[in-house]
PDB file of C-alpha atoms in Angstrom:
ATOM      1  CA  UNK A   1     -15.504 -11.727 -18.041  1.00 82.00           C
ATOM      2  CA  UNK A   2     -12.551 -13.500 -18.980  1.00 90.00           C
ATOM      3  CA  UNK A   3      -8.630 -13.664 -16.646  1.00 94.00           C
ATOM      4  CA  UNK A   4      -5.604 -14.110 -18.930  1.00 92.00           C
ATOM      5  CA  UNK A   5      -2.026 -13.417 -19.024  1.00 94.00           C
ATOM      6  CA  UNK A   6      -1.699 -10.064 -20.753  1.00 93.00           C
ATOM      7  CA  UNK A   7       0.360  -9.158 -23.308  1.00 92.00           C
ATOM      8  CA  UNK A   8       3.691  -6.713 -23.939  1.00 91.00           C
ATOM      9  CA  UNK A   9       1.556  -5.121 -26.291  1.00 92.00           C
ATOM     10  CA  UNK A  10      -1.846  -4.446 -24.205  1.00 93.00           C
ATOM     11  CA  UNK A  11       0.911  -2.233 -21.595  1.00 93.00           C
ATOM     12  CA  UNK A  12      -0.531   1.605 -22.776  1.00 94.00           C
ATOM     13  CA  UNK A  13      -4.411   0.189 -21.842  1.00 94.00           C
ATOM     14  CA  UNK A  14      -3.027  -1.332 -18.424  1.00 95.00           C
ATOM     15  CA  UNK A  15      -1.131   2.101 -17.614  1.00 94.00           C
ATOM     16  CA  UNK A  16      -4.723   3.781 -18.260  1.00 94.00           C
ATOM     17  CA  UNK A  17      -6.743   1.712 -16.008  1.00 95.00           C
ATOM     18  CA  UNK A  18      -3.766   2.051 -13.263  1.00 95.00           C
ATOM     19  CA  UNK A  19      -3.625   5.691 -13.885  1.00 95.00           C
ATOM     20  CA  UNK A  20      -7.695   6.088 -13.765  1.00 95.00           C
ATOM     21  CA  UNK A  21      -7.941   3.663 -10.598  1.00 95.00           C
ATOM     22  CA  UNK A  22      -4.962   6.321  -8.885  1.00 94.00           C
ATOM     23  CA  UNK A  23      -6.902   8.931  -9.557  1.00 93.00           C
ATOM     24  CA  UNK A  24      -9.528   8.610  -8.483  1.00 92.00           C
ATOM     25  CA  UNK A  25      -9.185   6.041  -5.056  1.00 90.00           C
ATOM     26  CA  UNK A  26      -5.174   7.453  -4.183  1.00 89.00           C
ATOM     27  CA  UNK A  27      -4.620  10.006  -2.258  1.00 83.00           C
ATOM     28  CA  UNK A  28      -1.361  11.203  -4.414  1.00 84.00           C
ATOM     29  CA  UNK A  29      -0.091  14.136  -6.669  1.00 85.00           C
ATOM     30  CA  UNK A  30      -0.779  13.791 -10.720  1.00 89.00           C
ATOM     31  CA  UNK A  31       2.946  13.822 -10.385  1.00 88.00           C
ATOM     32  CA  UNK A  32       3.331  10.782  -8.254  1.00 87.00           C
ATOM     33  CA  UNK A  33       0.586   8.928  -9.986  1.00 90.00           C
ATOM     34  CA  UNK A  34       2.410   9.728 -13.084  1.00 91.00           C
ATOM     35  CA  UNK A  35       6.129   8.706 -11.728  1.00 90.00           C
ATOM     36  CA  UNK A  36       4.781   5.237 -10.753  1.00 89.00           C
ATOM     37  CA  UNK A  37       2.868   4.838 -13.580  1.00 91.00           C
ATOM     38  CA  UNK A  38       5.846   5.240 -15.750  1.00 91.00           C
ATOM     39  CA  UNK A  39       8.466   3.380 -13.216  1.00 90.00           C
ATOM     40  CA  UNK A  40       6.125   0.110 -12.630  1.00 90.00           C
ATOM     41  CA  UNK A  41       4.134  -0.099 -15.891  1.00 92.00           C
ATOM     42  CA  UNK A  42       5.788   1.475 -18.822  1.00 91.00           C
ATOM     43  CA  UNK A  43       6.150  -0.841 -22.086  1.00 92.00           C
ATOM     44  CA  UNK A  44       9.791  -2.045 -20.880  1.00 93.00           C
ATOM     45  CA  UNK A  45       8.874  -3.140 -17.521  1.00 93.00           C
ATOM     46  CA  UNK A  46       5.555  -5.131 -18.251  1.00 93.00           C
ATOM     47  CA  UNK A  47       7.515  -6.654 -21.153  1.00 93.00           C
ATOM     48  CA  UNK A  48       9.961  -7.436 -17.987  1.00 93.00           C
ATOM     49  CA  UNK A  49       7.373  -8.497 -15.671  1.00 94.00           C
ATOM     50  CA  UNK A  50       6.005 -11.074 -18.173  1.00 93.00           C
ATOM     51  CA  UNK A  51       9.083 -12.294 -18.936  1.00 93.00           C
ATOM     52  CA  UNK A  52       9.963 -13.185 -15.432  1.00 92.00           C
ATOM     53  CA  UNK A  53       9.248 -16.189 -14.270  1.00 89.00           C
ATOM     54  CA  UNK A  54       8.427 -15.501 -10.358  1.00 90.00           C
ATOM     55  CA  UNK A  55       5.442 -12.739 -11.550  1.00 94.00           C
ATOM     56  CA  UNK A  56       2.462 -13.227 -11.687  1.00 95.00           C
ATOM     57  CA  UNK A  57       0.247 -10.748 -13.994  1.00 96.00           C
ATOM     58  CA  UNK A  58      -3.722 -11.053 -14.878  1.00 96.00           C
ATOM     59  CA  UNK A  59      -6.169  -8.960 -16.522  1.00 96.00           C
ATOM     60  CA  UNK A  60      -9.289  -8.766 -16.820  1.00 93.00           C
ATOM     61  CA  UNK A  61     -11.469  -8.436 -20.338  1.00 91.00           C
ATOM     62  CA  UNK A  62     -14.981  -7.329 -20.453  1.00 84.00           C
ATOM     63  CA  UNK A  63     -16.812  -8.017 -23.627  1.00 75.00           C
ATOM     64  CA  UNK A  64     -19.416  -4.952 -22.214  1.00 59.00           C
ATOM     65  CA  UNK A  65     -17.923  -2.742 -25.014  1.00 55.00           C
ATOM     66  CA  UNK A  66     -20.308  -1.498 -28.067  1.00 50.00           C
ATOM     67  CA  UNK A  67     -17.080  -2.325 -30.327  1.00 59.00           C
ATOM     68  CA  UNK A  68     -15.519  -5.129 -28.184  1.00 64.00           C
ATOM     69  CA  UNK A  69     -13.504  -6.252 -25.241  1.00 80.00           C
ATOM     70  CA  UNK A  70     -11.988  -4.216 -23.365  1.00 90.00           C
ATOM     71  CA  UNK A  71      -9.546  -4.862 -20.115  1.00 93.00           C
ATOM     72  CA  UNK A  72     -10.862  -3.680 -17.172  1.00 94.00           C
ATOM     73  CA  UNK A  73      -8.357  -4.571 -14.186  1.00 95.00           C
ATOM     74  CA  UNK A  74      -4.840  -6.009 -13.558  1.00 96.00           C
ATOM     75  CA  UNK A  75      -3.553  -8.079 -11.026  1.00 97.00           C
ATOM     76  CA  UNK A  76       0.072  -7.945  -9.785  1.00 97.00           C
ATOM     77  CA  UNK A  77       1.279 -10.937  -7.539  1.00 96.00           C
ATOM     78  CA  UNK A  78       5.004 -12.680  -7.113  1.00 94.00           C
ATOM     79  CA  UNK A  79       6.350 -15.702  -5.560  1.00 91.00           C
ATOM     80  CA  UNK A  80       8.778 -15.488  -3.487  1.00 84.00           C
ATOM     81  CA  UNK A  81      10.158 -18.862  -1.105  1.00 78.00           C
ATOM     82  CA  UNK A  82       7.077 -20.166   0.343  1.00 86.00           C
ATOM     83  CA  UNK A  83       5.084 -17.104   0.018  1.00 91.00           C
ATOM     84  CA  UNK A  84       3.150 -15.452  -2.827  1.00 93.00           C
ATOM     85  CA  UNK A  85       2.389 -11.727  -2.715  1.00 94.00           C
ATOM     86  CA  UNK A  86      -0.628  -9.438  -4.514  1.00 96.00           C
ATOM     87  CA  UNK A  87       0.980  -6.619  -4.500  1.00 93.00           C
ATOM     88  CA  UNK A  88      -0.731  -4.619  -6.894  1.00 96.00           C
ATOM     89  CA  UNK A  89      -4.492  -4.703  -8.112  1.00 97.00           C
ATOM     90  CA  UNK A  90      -6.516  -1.809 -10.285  1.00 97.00           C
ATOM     91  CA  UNK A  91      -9.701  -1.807 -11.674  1.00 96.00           C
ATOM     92  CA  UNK A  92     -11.145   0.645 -13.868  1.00 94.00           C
ATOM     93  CA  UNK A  93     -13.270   3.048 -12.239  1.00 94.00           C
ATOM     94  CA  UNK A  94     -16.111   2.629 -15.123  1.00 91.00           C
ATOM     95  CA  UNK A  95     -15.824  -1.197 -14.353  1.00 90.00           C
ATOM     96  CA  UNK A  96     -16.402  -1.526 -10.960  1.00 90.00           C
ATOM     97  CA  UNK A  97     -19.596  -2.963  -9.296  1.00 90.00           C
ATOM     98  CA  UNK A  98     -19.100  -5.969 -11.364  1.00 90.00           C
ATOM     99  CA  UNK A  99     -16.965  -8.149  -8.704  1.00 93.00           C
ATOM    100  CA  UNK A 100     -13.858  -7.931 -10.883  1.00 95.00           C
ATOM    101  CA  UNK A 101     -11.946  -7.476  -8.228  1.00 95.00           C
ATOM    102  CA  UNK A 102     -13.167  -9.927  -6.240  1.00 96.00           C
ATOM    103  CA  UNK A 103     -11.711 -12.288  -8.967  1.00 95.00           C
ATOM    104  CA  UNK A 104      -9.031 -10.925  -9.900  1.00 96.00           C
ATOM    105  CA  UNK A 105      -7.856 -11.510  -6.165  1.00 97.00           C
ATOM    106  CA  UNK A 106      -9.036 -14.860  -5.993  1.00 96.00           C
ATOM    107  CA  UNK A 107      -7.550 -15.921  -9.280  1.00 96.00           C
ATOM    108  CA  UNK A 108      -3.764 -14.366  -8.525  1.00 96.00           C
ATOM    109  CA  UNK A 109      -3.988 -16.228  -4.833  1.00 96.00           C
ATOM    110  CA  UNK A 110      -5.040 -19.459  -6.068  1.00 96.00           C
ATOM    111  CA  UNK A 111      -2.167 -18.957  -9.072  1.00 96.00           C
ATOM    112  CA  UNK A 112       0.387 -18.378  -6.895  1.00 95.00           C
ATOM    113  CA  UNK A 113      -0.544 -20.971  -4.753  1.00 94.00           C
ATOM    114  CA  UNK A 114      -0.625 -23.540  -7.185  1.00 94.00           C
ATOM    115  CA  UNK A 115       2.749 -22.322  -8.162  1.00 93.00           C
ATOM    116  CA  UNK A 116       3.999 -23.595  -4.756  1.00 92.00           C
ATOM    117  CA  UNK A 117       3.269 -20.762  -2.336  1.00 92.00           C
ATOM    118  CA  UNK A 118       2.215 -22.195   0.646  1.00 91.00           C
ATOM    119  CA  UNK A 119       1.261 -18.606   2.145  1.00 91.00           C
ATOM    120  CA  UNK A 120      -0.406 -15.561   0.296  1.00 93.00           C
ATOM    121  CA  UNK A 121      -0.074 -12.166   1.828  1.00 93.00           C
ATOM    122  CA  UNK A 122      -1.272  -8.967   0.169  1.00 94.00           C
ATOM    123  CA  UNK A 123       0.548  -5.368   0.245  1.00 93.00           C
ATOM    124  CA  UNK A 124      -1.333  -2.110   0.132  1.00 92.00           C
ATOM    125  CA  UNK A 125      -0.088   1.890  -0.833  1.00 89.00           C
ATOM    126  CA  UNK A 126      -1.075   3.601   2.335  1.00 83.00           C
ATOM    127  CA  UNK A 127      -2.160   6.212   0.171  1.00 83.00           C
ATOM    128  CA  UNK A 128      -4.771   4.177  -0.916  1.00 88.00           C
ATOM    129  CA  UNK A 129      -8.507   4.769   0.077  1.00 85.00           C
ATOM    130  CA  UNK A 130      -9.845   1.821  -0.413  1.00 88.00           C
ATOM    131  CA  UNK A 131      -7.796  -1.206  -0.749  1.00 91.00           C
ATOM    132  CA  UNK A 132      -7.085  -1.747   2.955  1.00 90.00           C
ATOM    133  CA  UNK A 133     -10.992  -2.397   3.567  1.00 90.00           C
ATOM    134  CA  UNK A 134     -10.744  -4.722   0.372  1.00 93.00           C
ATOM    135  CA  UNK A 135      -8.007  -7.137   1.525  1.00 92.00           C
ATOM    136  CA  UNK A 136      -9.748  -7.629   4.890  1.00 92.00           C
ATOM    137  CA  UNK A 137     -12.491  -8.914   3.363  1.00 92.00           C
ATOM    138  CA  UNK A 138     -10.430 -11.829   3.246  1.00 93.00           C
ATOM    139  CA  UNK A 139      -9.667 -12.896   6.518  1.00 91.00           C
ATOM    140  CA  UNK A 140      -6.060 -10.774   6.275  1.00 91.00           C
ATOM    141  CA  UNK A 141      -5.229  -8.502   9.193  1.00 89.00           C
ATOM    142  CA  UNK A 142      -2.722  -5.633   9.138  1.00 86.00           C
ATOM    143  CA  UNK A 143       0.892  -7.384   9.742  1.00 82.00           C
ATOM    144  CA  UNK A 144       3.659  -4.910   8.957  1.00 80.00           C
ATOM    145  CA  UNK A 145       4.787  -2.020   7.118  1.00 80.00           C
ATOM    146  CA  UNK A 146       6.972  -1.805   4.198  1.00 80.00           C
ATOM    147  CA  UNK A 147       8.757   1.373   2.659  1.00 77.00           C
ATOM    148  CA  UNK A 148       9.510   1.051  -0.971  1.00 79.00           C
ATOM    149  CA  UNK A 149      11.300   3.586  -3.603  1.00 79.00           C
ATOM    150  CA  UNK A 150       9.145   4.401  -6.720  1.00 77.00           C
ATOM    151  CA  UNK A 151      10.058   6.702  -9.591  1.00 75.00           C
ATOM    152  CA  UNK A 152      12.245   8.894  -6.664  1.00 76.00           C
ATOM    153  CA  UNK A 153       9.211   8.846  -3.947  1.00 74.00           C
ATOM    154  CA  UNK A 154       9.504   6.932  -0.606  1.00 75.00           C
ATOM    155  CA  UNK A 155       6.211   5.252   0.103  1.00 79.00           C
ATOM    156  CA  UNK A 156       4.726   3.367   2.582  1.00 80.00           C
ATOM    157  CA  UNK A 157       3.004  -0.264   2.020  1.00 86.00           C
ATOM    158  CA  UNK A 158       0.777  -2.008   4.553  1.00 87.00           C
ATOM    159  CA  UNK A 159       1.508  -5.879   4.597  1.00 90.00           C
ATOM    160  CA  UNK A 160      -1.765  -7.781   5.328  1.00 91.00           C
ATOM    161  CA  UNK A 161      -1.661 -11.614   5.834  1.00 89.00           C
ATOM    162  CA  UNK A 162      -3.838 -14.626   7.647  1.00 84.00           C
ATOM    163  CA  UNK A 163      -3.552 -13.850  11.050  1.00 75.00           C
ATOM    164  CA  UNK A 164      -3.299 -17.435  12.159  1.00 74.00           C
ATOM    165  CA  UNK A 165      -0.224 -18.093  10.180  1.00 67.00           C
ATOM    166  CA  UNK A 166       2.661 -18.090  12.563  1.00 63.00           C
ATOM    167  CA  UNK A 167       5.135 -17.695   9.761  1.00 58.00           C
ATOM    168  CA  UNK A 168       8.053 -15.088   8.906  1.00 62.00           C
ATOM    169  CA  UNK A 169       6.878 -12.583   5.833  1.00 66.00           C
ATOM    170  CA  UNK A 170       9.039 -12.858   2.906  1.00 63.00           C
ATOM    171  CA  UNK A 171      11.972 -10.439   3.790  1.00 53.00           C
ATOM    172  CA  UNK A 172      11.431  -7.249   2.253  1.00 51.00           C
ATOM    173  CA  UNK A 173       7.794  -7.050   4.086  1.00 46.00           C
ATOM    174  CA  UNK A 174       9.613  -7.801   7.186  1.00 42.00           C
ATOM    175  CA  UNK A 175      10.657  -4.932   9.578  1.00 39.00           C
ATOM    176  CA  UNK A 176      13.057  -6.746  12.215  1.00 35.00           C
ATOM    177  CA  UNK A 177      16.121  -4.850  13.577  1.00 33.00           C
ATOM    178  CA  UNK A 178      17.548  -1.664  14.621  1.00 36.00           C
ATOM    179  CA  UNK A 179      18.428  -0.646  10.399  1.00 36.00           C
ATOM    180  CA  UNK A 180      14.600  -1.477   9.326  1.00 37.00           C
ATOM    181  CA  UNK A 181      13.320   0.602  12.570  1.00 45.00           C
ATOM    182  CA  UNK A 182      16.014   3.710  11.869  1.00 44.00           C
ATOM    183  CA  UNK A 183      14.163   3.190   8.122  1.00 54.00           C
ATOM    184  CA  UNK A 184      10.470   3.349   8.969  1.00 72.00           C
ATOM    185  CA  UNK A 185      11.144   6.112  11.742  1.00 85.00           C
ATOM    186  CA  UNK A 186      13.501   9.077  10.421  1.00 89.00           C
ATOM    187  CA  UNK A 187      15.106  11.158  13.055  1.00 90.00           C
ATOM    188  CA  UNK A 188      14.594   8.642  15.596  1.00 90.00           C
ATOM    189  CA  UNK A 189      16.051   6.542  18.317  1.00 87.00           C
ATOM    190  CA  UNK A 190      15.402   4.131  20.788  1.00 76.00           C
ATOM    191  CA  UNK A 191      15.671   4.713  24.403  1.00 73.00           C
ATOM    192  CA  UNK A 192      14.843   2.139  26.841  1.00 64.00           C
ATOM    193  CA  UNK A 193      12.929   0.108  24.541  1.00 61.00           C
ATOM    194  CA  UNK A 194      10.836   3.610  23.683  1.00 79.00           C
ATOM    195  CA  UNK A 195      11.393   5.292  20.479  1.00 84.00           C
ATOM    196  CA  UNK A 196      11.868   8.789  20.890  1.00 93.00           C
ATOM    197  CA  UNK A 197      12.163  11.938  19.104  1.00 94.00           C
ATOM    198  CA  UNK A 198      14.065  15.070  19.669  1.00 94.00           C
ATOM    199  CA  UNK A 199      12.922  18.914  19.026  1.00 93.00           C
ATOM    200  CA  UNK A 200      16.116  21.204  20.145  1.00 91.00           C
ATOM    201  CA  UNK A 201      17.124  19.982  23.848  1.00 90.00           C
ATOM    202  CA  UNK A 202      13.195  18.175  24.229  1.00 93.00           C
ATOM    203  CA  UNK A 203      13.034  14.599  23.985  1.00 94.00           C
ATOM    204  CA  UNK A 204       9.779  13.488  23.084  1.00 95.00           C
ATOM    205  CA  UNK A 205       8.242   9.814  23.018  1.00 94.00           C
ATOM    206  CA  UNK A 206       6.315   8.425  20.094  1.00 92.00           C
ATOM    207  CA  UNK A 207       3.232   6.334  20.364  1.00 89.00           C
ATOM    208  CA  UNK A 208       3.760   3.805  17.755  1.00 80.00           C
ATOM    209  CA  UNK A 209       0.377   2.776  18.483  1.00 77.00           C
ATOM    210  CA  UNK A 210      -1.777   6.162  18.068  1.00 85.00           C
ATOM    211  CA  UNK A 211      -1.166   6.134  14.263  1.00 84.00           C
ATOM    212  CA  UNK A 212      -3.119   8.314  11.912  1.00 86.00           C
ATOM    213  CA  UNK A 213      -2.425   7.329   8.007  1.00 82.00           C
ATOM    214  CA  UNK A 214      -0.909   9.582   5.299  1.00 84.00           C
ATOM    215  CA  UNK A 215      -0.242  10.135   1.804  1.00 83.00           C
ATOM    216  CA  UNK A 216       3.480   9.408   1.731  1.00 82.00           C
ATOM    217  CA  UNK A 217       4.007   7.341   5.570  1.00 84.00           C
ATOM    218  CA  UNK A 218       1.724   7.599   8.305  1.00 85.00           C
ATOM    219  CA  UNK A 219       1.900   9.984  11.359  1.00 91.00           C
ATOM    220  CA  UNK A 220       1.990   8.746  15.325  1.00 92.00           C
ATOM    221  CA  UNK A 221       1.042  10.832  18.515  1.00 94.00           C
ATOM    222  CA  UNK A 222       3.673  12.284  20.299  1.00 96.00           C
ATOM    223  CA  UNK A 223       4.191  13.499  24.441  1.00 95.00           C
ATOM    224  CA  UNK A 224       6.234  15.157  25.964  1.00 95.00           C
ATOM    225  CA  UNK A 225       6.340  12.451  29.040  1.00 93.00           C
ATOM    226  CA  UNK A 226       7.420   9.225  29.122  1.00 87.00           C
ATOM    227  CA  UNK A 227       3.507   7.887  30.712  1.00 86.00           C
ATOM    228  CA  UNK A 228       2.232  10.056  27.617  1.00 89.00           C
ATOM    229  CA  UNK A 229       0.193  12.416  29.987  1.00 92.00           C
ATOM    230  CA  UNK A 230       0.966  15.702  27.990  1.00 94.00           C
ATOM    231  CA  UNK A 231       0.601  15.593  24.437  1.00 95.00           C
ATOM    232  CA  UNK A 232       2.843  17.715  22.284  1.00 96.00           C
ATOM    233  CA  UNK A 233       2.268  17.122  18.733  1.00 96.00           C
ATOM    234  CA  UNK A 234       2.571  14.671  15.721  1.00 96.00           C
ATOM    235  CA  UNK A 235       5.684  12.989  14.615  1.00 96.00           C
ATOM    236  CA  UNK A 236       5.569  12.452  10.310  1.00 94.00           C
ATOM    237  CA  UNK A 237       7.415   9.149   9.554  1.00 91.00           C
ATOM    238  CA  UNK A 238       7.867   9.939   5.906  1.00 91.00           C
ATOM    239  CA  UNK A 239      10.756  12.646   6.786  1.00 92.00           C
ATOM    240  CA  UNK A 240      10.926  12.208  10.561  1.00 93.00           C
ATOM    241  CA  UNK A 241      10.076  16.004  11.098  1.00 95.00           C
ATOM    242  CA  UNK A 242       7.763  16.970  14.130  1.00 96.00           C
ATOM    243  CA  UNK A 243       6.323  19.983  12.142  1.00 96.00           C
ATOM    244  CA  UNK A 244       3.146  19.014  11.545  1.00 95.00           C
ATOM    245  CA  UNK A 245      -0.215  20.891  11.771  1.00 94.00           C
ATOM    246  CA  UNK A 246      -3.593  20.597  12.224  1.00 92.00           C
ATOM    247  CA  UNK A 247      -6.550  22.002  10.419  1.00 89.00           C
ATOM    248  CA  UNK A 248      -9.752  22.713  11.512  1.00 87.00           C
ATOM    249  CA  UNK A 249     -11.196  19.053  10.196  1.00 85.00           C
ATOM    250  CA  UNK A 250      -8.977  17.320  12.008  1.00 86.00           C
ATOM    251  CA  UNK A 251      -6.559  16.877   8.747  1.00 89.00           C
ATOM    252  CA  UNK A 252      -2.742  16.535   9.640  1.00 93.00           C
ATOM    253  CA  UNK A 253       0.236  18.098   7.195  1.00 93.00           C
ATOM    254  CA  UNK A 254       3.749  18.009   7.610  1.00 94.00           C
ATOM    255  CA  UNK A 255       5.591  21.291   6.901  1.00 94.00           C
ATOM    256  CA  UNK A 256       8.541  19.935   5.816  1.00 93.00           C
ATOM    257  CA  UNK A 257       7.338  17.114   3.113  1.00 92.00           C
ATOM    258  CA  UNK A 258       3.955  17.721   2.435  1.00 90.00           C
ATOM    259  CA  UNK A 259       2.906  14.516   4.108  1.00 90.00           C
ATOM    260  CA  UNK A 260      -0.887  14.699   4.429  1.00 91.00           C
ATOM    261  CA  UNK A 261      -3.925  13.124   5.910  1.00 79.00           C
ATOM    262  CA  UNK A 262      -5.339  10.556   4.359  1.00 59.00           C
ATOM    263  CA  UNK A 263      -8.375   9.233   5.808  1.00 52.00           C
ATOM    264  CA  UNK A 264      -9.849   5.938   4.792  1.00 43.00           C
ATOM    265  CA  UNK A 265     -13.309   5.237   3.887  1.00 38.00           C
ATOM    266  CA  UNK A 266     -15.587   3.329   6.099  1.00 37.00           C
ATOM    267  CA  UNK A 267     -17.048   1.418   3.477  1.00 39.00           C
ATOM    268  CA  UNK A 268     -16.529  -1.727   2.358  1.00 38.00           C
ATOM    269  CA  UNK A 269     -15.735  -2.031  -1.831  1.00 47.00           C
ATOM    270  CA  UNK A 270     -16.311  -5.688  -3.536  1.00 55.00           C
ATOM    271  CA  UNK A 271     -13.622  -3.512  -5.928  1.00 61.00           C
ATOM    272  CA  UNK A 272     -10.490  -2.301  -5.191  1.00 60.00           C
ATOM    273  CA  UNK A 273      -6.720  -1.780  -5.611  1.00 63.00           C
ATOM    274  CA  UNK A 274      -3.681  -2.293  -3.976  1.00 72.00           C
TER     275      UNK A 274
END
């Protein structure tokens, strides 16, 4: 197993483990997995990526191939002020089992901080299945939420960081203020230091901390009472619509965007992707 600095050239074979990993450990469309693909890891923007000095890529190369090597995972991190960020990490379904993940992690933190970060947080697609398990592994605990615009979808990141580190987030993982609240919770407002919700004349009060995950933003408990006695629903934070249903497993769906459910395994993966 060897980690190295890709090159422009090597971008089609780290699209197809990025594309494989998706597939089968995201809970998003072909179209979606296709979109991103495209918008983070087509030929122009790895060229882009390597070219810039504050990224951070690694892969991964197996000599397990009959005919050769073969790269088996990526690492994405960046270094931003005193922090450095993973903020992407695939490896290739047929790879995993071997720990490359487990490296590739390692490698990108120590990188970036021997590049000068003093802190190293990692970000995580909601959507994803299995890399919130993966990160904690590592001492990080669940420290904010970031929404980011890829190839025309809004999706939600999970920031995960050391939680004895008493130290601002770089500033696009942080979600201080009114404009970042309005931007994680659609349709929304805040009353009394409760964020609430309206459905015709009904105000209704969301419990930021009953959260249930989902493919595109995650979806939080609402009542109908201000001591949250009387349930009435589910609020989706992708689109801010309180059209959501339930099916007979328990899975939620919002009518409006097509938000769904996405429940996270239980297990714990030595490989994974963020």
């Amino acid at each position: 197993m060897e980690i190295r600095e890709p090159e422009p050239d090597e971008a089609e074979r780290i699209r197809e483990v990025i594309d494989s990993s998706m597939t089968t450990s995201f809970r998003l469309s072909p179209g979606q997995i296709d979109g991103m693909t495209d918008d983070q890891f087509g030929d122009d923007a790895v060229a882009d990526k390597i070219d810039d000095e504050g990224t951070l890529l690694h892969v991964v190369e197996t000599g397990d191939e009959i005919e050769g090597t073969v790269i088996a995972g990526f690492v994405e991190g960046r270094l931003e002020d005193e922090w450095g960020e993973v903020n992407w990490l695939f490896v290739d379904p047929e790879h995993r089992g071997k720990g490359i993940g487990t490296e590739l992690y390692e490698t990108a933190s120590e990188t970036l901080r021997d590049r000068g970060a003093e802190h190293v947080c990692a970000t995580v697609l909601e959507a994803n299945t299995e890399g919130h398990q993966f990160v904690e592994r590592f001492g990080l605990e669940h420290n904010g939420d970031r929404r980011i615009e890829v190839a025309g979808e809004s999706l939600v990141k999970y920031v995960y960081a050391d939680a004895d580190v008493d130290v601002a987030l770089p500033t696009e993982s942080r979600a201080d203020g009114e404009d970042a609240q309005t931007d994680e919770f659609p349709e929304t407002e805040t009353v009394d230091g409760t964020l609430t919700a309206t459905d015709g004349d009904e105000t209704l009060y969301i419990a930021r901390e009953e959260e249930e995950s989902g493919t595109a933003a995650s979806f939080f408990v609402t009542y109908e009472d201000e001591d949250r006695t009387e349930q009435y629903g589910y609020y989706c934070a992708n689109c801010g619509s309180l059209d959501v249903s339930m099916d007979n497993m328990e899975r939620l769906e919002c009518s409006d965007c097509g938000n769904a459910h996405a429940e996270r395994s239980k297990e714990s993966y030595d490989d994974s992707h963020l």
